[in-house]
Coordinates of C-alpha atoms and ligand atoms in Angstrom, one line a residue:
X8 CA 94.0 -39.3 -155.2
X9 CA 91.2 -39.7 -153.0
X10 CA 91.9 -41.9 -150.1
X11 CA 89.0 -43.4 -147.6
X12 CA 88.9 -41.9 -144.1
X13 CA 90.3 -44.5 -141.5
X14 CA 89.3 -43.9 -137.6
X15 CA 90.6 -46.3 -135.5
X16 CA 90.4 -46.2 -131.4
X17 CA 93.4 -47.4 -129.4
X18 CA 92.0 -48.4 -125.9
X19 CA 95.3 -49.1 -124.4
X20 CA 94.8 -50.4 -120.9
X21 CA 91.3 -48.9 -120.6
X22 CA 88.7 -51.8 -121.3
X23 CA 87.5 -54.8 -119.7
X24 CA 86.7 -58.3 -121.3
X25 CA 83.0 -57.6 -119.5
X26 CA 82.9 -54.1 -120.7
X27 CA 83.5 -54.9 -124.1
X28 CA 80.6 -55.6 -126.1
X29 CA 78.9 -52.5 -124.6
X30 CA 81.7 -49.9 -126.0
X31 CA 82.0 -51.5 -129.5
X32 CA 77.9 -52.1 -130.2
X33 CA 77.5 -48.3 -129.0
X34 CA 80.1 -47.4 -131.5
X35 CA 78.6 -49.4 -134.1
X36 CA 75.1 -47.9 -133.1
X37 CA 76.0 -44.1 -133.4
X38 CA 78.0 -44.5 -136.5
X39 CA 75.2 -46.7 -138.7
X40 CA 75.7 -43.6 -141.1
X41 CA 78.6 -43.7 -141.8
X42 CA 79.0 -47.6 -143.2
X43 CA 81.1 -48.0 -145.9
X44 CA 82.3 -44.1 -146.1
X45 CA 85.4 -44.0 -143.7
X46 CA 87.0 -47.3 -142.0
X47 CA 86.2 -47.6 -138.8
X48 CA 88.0 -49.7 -135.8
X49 CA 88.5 -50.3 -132.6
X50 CA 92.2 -51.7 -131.4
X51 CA 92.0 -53.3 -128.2
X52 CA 93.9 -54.7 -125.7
X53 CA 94.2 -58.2 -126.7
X54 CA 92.0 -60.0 -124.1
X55 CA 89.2 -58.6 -125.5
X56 CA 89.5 -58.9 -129.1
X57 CA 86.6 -61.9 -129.2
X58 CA 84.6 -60.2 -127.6
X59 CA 84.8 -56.9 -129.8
X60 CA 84.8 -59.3 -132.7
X61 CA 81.4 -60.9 -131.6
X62 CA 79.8 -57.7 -130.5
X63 CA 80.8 -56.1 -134.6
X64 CA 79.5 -59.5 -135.9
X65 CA 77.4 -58.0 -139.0
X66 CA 78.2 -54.3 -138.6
X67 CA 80.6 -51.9 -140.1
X68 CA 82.8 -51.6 -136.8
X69 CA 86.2 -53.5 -137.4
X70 CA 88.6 -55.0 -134.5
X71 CA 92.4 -54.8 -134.1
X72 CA 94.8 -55.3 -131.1
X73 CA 97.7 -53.3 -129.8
X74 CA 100.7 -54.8 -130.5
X75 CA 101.7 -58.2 -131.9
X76 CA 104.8 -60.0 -131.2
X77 CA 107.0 -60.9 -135.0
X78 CA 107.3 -64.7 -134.3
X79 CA 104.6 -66.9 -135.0
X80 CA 104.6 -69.5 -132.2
X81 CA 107.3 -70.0 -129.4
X82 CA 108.6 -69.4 -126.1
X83 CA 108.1 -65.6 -125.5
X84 CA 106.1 -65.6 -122.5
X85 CA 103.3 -62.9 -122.7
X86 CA 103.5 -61.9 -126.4
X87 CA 100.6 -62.4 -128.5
X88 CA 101.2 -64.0 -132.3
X89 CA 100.0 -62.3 -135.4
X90 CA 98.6 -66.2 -136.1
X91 CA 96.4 -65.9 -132.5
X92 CA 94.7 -62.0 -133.9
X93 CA 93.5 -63.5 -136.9
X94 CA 92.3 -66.9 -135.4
X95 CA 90.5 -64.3 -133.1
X96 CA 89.2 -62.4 -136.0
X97 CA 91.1 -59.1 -135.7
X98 CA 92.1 -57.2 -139.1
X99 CA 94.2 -54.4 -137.6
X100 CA 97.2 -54.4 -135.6
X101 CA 98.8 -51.3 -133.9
X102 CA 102.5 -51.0 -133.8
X103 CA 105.2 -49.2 -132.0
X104 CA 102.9 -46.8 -130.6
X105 CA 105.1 -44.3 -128.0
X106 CA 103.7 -45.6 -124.8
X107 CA 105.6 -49.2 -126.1
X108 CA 108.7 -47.4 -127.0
X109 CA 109.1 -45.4 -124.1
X110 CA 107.5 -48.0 -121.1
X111 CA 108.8 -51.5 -123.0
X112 CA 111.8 -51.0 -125.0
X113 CA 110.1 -50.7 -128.6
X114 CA 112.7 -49.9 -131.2
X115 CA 112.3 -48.8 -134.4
X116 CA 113.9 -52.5 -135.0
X117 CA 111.3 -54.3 -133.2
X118 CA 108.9 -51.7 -134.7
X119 CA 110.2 -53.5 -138.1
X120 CA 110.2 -56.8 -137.6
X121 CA 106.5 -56.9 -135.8
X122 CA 104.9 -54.3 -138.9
X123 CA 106.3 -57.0 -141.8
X124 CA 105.4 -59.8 -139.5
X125 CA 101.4 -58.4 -139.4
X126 CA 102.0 -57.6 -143.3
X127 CA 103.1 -61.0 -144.6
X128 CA 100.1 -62.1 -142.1
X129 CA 97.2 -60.5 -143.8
X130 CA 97.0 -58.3 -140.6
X131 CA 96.6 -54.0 -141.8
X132 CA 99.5 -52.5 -139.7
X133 CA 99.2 -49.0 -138.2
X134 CA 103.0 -48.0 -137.7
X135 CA 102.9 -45.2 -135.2
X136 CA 105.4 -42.6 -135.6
X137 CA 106.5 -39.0 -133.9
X138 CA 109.1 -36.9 -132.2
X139 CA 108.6 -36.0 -128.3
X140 CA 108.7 -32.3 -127.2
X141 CA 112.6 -32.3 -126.0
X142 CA 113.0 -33.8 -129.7
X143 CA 110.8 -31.1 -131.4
X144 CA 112.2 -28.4 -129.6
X145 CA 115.8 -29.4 -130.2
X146 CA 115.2 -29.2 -134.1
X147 CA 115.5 -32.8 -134.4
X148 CA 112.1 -33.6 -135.3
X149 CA 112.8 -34.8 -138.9
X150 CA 115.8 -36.6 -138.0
X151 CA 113.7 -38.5 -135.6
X152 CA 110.6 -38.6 -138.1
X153 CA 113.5 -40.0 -141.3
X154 CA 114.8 -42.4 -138.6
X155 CA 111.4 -43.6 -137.6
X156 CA 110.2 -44.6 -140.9
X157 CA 113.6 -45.6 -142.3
X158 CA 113.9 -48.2 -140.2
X159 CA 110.7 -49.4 -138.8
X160 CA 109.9 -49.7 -142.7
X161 CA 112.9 -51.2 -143.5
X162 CA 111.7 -53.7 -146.7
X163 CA 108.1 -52.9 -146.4
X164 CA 107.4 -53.2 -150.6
X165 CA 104.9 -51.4 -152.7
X166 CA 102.8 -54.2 -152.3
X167 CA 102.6 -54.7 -148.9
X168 CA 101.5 -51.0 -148.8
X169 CA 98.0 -52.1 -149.0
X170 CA 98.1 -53.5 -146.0
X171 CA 99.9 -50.3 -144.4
X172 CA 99.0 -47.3 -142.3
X173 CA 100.9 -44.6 -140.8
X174 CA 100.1 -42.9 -137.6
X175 CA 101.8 -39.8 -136.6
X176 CA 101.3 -38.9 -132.8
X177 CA 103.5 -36.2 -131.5
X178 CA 104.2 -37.7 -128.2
X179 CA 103.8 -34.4 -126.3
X180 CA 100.1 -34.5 -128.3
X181 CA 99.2 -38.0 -126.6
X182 CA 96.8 -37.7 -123.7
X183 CA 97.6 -34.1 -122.9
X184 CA 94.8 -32.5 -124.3
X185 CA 97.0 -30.6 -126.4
X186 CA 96.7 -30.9 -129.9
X187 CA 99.3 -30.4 -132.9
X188 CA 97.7 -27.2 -134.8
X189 CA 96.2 -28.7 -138.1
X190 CA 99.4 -26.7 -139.8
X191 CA 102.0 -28.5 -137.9
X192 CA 100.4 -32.1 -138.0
X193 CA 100.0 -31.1 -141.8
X194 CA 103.5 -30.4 -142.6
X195 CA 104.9 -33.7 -140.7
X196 CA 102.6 -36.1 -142.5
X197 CA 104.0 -34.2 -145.9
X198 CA 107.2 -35.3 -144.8
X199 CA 106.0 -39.0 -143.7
X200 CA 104.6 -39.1 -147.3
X201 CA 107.7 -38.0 -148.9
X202 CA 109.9 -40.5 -147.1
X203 CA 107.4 -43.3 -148.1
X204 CA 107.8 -42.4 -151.8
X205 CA 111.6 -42.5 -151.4
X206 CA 111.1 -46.1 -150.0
X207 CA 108.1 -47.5 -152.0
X208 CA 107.5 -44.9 -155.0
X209 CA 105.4 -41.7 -155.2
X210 CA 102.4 -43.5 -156.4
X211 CA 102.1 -46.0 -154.0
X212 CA 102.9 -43.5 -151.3
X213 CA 100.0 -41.4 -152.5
X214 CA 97.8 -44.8 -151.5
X215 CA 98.8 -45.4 -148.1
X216 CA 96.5 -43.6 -145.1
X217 CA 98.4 -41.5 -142.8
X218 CA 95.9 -40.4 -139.5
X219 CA 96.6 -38.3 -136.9
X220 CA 97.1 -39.1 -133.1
X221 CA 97.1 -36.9 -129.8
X222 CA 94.0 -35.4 -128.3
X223 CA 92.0 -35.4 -131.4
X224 CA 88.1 -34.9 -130.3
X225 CA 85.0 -34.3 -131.8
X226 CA 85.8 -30.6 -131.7
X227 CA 89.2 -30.6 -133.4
X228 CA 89.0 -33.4 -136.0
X229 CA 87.3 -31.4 -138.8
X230 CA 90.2 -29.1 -139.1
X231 CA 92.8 -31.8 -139.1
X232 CA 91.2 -34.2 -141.1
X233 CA 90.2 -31.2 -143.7
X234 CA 94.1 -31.1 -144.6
X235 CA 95.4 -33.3 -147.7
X236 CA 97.9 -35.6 -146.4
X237 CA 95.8 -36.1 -142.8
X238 CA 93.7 -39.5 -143.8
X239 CA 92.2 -40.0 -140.2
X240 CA 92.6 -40.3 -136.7
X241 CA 94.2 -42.8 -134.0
X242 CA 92.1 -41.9 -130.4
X243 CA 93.1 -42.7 -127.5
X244 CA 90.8 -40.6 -124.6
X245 CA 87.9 -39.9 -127.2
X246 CA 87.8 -43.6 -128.2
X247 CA 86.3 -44.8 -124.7
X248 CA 83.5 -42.8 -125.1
X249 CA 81.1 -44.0 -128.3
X250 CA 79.6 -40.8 -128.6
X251 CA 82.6 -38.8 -129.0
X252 CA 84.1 -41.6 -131.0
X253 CA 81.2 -41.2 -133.1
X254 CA 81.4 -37.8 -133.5
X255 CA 85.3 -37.4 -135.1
X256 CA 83.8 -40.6 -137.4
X257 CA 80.9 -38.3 -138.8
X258 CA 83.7 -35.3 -139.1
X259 CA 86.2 -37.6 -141.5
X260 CA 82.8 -38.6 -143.3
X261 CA 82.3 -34.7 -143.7
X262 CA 85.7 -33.9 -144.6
Ligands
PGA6 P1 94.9 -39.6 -127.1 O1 95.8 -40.8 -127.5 O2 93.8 -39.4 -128.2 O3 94.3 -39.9 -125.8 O4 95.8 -38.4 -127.1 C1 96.1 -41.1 -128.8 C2 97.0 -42.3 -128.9 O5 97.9 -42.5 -128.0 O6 96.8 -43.2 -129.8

């Protein structure tokens, strides 16, 4: 089964509205090559998603935001609708990525109901996964990893696997500069994979793309993304910069 690369940047709370259109055409300059061989995205916070949209108008960069609330209208003062992203134009939504789970009280309920919520709205969900160090070195990480997607998958269907992609991002990985060894991040997303099959069936699990998040860099993606179940990359610190944003993109259109 051959999947397509996906690369998608998170910005977090990086970006300005003003600052925008510069990042995204820059990516969509330095990866012109790469058009149509691996997905390429940027996820940003939500108050610039117009202008990311207008500045990929016509290219091969695609926009996403960071989080979307389940409910599609309502009093919930400062959540954004899944109906509001794809008025805006965005095709991607990140969910339940650690910083939300540890800062904002993300569960892997919530994690559920906003991942079927983007599914059943046409939106791709990226459902963020992974164990923190305490949790890894406890021996807990595949309780925490079965828990994880259990739950935050909870009725997700075979169908709505199309519009589905896991990201593992060992917490301890995120922003640290230090990277899971391509062996470790390897043998997790085996086991996201497996779980997936238990919940959806082997063959659709061998569809859905599974990247890879924490300090992943020009200079470490080719061995990561050269392992079978790693299908891309989520960026965080390398995403800011098009260049190096560019660079892991032409590495997953090597691998
Ligand atoms: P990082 O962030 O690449 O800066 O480690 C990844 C992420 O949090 O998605």
């Amino acid at each position: 089964m051959s999947r397509k690369k996906i690369i998608a940047g998170n910005w977090k709370m990086n970006v300005k509205p003003s600052e925008t259109a510069a990042l995204v055409k820059g990516v969509a300059e330095a990866t012109k090559d790469f058009a149509g061989k691996v997905d390429i995205v940027c996820c940003t916070p939500a108050i610039d998603v117009p202008a990311a949209i207008a500045a990929a108008a016509g290219t091969q960069v695609e926009v996403g935001a960071e989080n979307c609330h389940w409910k599609e209208s309502g009093a919930y003062t400062g959540e954004i609708s899944t109906g509001m992203l794809l008025d805006a134009g965005a095709k991607y939504v990140i969910i339940g990525h650690s910083e939300r789970r540890q800062y904002f009280g993300e569960t892997d309920e919530t994690v559920n109901l906003r991942a079927r919520a983007a599914i059943a709205a046409g939106l791709t969900a990226i459902v963020c996964v992974g164990e923190t160090l305490e949790e890894r070195d406890g021996g807990k990480l595949e309780e925490v990893i079965l828990r994880q997607m259990n739950v935050g998958l909870k009725d997700v269907t075979a169908a709505d696997c199309a519009k589905l992609v896991i990201a593992y991002e060992p917490v301890w990985a995120i922003g640290t500069g230090r990277t899971a060894t391509p062996d470790q991040a390897q043998e997790v997303h085996a086991l996201i994979r497996a779980t997936l099959a238990k919940l959806v069936g082997a063959e659709t699990a061998e569809t859905v793309r599974i990247q890879y998040g924490g300090s992943m860099k020009p200079g470490n993606a080719a061995e990561l993304l050269a392992k079978k179940d790693i299908d891309g990359g989520l960026i965080g610190g390398a995403a800011l910069k098009a260049a190096d944003f560019a660079g892991i993109i032409a590495a997953a259109a090597n691998a």
